[in-house]
Short mmCIF file of C-alpha atoms in Angstrom, two decimals:
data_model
loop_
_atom_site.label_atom_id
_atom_site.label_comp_id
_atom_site.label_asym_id
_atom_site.label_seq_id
_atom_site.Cartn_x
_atom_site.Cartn_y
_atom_site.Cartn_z
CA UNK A 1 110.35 -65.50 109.73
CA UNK A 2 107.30 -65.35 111.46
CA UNK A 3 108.35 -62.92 114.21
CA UNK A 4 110.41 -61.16 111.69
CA UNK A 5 107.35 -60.06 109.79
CA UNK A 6 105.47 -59.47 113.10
CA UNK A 7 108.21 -56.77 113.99
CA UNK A 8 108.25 -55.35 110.64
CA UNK A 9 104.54 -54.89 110.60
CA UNK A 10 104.61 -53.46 114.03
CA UNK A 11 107.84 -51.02 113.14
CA UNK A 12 105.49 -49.61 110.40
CA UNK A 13 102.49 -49.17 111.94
CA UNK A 14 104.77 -46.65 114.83
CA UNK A 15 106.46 -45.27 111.78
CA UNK A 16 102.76 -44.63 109.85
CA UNK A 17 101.70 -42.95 113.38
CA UNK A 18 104.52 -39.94 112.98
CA UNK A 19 103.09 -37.77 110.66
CA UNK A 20 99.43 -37.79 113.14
CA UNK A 21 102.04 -37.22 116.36
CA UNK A 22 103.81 -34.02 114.55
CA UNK A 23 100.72 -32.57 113.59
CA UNK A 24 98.80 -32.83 117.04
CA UNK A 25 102.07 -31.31 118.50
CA UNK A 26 101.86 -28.55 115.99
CA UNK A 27 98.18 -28.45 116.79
CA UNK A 28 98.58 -28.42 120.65
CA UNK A 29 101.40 -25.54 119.82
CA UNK A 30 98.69 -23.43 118.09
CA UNK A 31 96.90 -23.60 121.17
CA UNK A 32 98.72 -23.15 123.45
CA UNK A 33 99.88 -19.81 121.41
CA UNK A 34 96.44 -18.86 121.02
CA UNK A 35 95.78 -19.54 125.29
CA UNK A 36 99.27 -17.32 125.77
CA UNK A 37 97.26 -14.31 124.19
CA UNK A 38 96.52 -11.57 125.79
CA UNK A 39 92.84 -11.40 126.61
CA UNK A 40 90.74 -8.63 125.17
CA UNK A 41 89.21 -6.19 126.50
CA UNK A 42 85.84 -6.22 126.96
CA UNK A 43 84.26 -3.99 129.76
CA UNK A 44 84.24 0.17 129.03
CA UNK A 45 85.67 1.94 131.24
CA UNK A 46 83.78 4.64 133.68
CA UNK A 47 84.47 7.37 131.60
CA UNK A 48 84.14 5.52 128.54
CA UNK A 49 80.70 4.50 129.25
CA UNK A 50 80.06 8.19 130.39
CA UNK A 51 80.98 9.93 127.29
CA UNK A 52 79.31 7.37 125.60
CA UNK A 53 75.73 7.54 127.40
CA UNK A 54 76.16 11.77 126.86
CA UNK A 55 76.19 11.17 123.30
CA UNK A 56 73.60 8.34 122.33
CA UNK A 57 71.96 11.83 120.30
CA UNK A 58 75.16 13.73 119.23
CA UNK A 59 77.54 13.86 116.66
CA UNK A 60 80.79 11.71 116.98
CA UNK A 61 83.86 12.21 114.88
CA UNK A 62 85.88 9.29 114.20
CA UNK A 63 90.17 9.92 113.70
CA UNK A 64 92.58 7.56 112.84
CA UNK A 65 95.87 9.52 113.28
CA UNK A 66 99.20 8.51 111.61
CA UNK A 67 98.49 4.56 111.65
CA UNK A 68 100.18 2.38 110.70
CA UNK A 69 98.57 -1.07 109.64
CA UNK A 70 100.43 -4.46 109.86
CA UNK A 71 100.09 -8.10 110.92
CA UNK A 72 103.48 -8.54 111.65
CA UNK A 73 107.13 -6.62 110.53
CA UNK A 74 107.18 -8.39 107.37
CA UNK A 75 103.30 -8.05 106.42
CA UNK A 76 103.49 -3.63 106.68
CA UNK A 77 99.82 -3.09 104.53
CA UNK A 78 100.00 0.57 105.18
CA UNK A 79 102.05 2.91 106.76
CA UNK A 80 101.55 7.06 109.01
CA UNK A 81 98.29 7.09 107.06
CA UNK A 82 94.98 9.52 108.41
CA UNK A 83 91.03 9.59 107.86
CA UNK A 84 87.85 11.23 109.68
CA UNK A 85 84.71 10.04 109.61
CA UNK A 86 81.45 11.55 110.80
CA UNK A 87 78.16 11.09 111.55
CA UNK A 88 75.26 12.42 109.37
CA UNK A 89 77.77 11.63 107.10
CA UNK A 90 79.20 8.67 104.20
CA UNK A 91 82.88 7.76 104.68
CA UNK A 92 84.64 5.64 101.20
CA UNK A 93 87.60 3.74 101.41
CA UNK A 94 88.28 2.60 98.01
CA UNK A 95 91.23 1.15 96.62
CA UNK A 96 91.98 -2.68 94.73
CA UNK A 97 91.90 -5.60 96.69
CA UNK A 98 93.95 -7.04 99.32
CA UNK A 99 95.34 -2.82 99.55
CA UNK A 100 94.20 -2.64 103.37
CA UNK A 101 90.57 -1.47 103.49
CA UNK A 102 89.12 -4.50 105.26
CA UNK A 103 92.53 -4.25 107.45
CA UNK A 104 91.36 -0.93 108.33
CA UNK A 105 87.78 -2.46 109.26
CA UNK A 106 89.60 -4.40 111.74
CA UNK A 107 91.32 -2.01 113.16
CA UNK A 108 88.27 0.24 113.89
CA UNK A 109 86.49 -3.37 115.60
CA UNK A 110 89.86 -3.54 117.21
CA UNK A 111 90.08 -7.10 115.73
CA UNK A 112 94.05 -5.86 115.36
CA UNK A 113 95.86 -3.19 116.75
CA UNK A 114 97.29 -0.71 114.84
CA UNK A 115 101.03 -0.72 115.05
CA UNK A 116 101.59 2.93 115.38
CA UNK A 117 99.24 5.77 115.77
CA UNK A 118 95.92 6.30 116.89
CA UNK A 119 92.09 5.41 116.51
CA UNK A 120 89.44 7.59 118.60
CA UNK A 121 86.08 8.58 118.68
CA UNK A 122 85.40 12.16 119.83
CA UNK A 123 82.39 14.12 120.20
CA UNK A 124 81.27 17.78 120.24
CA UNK A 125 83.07 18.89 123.20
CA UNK A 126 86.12 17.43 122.48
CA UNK A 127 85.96 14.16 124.88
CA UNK A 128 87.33 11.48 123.30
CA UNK A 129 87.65 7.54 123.81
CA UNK A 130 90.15 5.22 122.59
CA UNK A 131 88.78 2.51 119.81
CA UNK A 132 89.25 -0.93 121.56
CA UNK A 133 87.61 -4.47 121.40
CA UNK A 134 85.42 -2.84 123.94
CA UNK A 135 84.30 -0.33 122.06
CA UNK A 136 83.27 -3.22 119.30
CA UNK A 137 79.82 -2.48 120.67
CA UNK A 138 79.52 0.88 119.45
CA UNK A 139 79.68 -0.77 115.34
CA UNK A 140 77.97 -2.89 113.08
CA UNK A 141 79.21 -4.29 110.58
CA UNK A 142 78.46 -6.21 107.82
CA UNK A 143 81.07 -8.53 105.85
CA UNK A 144 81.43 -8.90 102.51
CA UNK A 145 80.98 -12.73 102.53
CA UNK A 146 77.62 -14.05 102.96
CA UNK A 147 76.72 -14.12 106.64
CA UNK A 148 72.91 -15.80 106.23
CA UNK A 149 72.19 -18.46 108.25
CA UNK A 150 70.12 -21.91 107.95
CA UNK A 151 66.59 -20.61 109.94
CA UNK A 152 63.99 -18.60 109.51
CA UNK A 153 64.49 -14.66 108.09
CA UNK A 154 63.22 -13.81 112.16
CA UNK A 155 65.81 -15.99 113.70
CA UNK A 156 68.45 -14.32 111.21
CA UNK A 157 67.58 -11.18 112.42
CA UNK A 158 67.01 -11.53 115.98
CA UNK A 159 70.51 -12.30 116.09
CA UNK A 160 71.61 -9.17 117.12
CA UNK A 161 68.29 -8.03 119.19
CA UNK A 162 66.73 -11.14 120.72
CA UNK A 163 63.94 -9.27 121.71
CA UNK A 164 63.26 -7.49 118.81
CA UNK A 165 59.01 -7.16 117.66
CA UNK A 166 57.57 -8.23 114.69
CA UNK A 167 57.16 -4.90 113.41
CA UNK A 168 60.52 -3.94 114.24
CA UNK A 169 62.00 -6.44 111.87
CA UNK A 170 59.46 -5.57 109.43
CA UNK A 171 60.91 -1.74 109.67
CA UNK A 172 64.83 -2.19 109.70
CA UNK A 173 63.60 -4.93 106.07
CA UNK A 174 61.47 -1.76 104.51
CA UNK A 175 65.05 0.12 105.06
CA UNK A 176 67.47 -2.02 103.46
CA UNK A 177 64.38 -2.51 100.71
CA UNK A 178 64.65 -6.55 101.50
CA UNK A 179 60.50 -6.29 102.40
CA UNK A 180 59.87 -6.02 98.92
CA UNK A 181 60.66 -9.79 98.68
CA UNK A 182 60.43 -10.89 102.20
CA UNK A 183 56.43 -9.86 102.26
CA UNK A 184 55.67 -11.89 99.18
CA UNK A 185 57.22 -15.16 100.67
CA UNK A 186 54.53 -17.57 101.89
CA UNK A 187 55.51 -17.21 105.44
CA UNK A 188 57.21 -13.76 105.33
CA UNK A 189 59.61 -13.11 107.91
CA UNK A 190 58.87 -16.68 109.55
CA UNK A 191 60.07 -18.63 106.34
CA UNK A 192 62.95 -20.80 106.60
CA UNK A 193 66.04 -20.29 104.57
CA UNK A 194 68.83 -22.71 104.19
CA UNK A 195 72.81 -22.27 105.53
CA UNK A 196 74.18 -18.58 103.69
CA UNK A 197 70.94 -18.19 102.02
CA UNK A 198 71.22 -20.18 99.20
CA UNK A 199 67.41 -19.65 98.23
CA UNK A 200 68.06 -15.85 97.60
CA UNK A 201 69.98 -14.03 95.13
CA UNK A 202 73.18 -12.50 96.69
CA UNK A 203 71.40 -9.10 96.32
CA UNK A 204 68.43 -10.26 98.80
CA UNK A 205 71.09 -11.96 100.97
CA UNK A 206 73.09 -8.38 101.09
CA UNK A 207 69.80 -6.70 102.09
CA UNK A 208 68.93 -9.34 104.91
CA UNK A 209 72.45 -8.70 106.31
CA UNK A 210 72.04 -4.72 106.43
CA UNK A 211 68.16 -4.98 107.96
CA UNK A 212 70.25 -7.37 110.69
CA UNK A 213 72.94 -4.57 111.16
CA UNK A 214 70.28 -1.81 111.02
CA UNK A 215 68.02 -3.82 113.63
CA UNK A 216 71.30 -3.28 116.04
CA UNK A 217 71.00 0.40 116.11
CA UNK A 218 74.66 1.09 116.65
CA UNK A 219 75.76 4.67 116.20
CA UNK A 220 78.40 3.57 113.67
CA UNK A 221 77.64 1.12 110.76
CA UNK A 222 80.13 -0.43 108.37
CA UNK A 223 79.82 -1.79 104.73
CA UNK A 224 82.64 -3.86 103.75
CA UNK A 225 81.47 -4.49 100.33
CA UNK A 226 78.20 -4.92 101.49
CA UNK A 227 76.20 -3.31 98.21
CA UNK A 228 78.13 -4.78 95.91
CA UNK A 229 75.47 -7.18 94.08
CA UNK A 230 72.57 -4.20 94.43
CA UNK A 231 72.15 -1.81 91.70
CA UNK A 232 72.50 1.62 91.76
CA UNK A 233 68.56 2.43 92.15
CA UNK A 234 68.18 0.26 95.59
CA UNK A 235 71.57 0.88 96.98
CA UNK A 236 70.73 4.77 96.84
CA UNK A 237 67.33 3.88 98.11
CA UNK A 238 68.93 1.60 101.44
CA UNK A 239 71.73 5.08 102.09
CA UNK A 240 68.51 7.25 102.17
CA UNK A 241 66.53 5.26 104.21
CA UNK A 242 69.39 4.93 107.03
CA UNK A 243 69.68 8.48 106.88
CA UNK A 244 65.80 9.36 106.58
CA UNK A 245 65.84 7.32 110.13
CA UNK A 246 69.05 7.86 111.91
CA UNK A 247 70.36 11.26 110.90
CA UNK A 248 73.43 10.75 113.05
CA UNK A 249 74.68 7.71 111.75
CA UNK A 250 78.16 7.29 110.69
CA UNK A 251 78.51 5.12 107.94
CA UNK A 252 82.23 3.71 106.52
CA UNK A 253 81.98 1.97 103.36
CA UNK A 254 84.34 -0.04 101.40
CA UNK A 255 83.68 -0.83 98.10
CA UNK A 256 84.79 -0.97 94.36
CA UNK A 257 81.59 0.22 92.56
CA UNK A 258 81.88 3.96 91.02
CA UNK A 259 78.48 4.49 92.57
CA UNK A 260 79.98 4.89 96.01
CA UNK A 261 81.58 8.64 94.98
CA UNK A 262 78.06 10.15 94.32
CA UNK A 263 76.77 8.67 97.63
CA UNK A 264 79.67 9.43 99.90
CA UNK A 265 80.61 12.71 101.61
CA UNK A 266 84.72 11.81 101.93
CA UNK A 267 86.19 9.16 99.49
CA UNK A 268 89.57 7.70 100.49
CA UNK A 269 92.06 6.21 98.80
CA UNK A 270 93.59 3.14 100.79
CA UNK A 271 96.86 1.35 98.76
CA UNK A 272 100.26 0.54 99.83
CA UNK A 273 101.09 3.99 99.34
CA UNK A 274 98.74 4.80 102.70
CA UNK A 275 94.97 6.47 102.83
CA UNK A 276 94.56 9.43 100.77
CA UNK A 277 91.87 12.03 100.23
CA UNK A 278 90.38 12.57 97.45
CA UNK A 279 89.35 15.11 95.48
CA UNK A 280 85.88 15.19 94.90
CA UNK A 281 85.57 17.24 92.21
CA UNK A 282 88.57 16.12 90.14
CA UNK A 283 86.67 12.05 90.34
CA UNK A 284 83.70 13.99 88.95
CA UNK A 285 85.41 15.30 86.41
CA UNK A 286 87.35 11.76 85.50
#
């Protein structure tokens, strides 16, 4: 009896070990998918790097031509669907949620590839580059989930320009009108915050995010949501600062808010249906 129960209690501890086997397998599966990947690209090209050196003070255009936007066959979120962007210039991609505007974010960072078309940046004379993970660089962007970490505002900040001065980080705050609140802290830009901000409002946290993207200085700058807790008054105030600064930056917005067609110079439509223009004057009149 005694070796009886010994085996049974052995048989079910191997049996209570399956279910941890199957899921390391599925685990080591995932990674070994992930490892089969193909890498990214990271390094610009010659040319790439030469057309974008020549135009660090020009206009770009930005095209996406007949794309088509899905993760896989099954998961199509848009199909043969256009938009141009410029700089100087406010880009909005509106549309309910989950219809492909963040998808289309993704595509610009080439996070994912589009499935069909194409995605390039061209400037004045006509040169143009293909949008890659390498061209990544050329972008900031700003999510539309809380992206504050635990540190001080500085540290936050320096993120994206290690080397960044005191007064530069007081400049790209006055922008995104987050110095308002910052300067009135005991230790200003060297007080600590905790993990996604949690001492701020999610309006100060926005405004901490942009003067982070702004600090990066990247030719193109992208809101995915990323005004959506401000009101009207100090989002209108951060677009005219950028501008008043940078008056060749290309900005792409996302966003929900009716506040975005008085601020932006195209407005988009992005559904299942595909990315449509819109009429400005016939919102206006809506």
């Amino acid at each position: 009896m005694s070796m009886a129960a010994s085996l049974t209690g052995s048989f079910s501890s191997v049996v209570s070990l399956v279910p941890s086997f199957i899921k390391a397998g599925i685990s080591a599966g995932r990674v070994l998918e992930v490892l089969e990947l193909p890498a990214e690209k990271t390094e610009l090209t010659e040319h790439e790097k030469q057309v974008i050196e020549k135009n660090k003070d020009k206009k770009l255009t930005l095209v996406c031509k007949d794309v088509t936007c899905a993760y896989n066959d099954e998961a199509v979120v848009y199909r043969k669907s256009s938009f141009t962007a410029q700089s100087g210039k406010i880009t909005a991609l509106i549309g309910a949620s989950g219809k492909g505007k963040t998808s289309t974010l993704r595509i610009l960072l080439g996070l994912i590839k589009p499935a069909d078309g194409s995605v390039v940046i061209k400037d004045e004379d006509g040169e143009e580059i293909n949008l890659s993970s390498a061209t990544r660089k050329l972008f900031s962007y700003v999510p539309q989930n809380n992206t504050v970490f635990s540190g001080t505002i500085a540290e936050n900040l320096r993120l994206v320009k290690q080397d960044a001065t005191d007064e530069e980080l007081e400049k790209v705050l006055k922008d995104a009108c987050a110095w308002e609140f910052v300067s009135k802290l005991p230790h200003t830009i060297n007080t600590k915050i905790t993990e996604r901000g949690q001492c701020f409002s999610d309006g100060q946290n926005q405004r901490i995010s942009i003067a982070r993207a702004l600090l990066a200085d990247t030719p193109i700058l992208l809101l995915d949501e990323a005004t959506s807790a401000l009101d009207l008054k100090t989002e209108e105030e951060v677009i005219a600062n950028i501008f008043k600064n940078n008056h060749n930056k290309m900005i792409i917005l996302t966003s929900h808010k009716p506040s975005v067609f008085n601020l932006s110079d195209s407005i988009y439509s992005v559904s299942e249906n595909g990315i449509e223009l819109l009429d400005r004057k016939k919102i206006h009149d809506e």
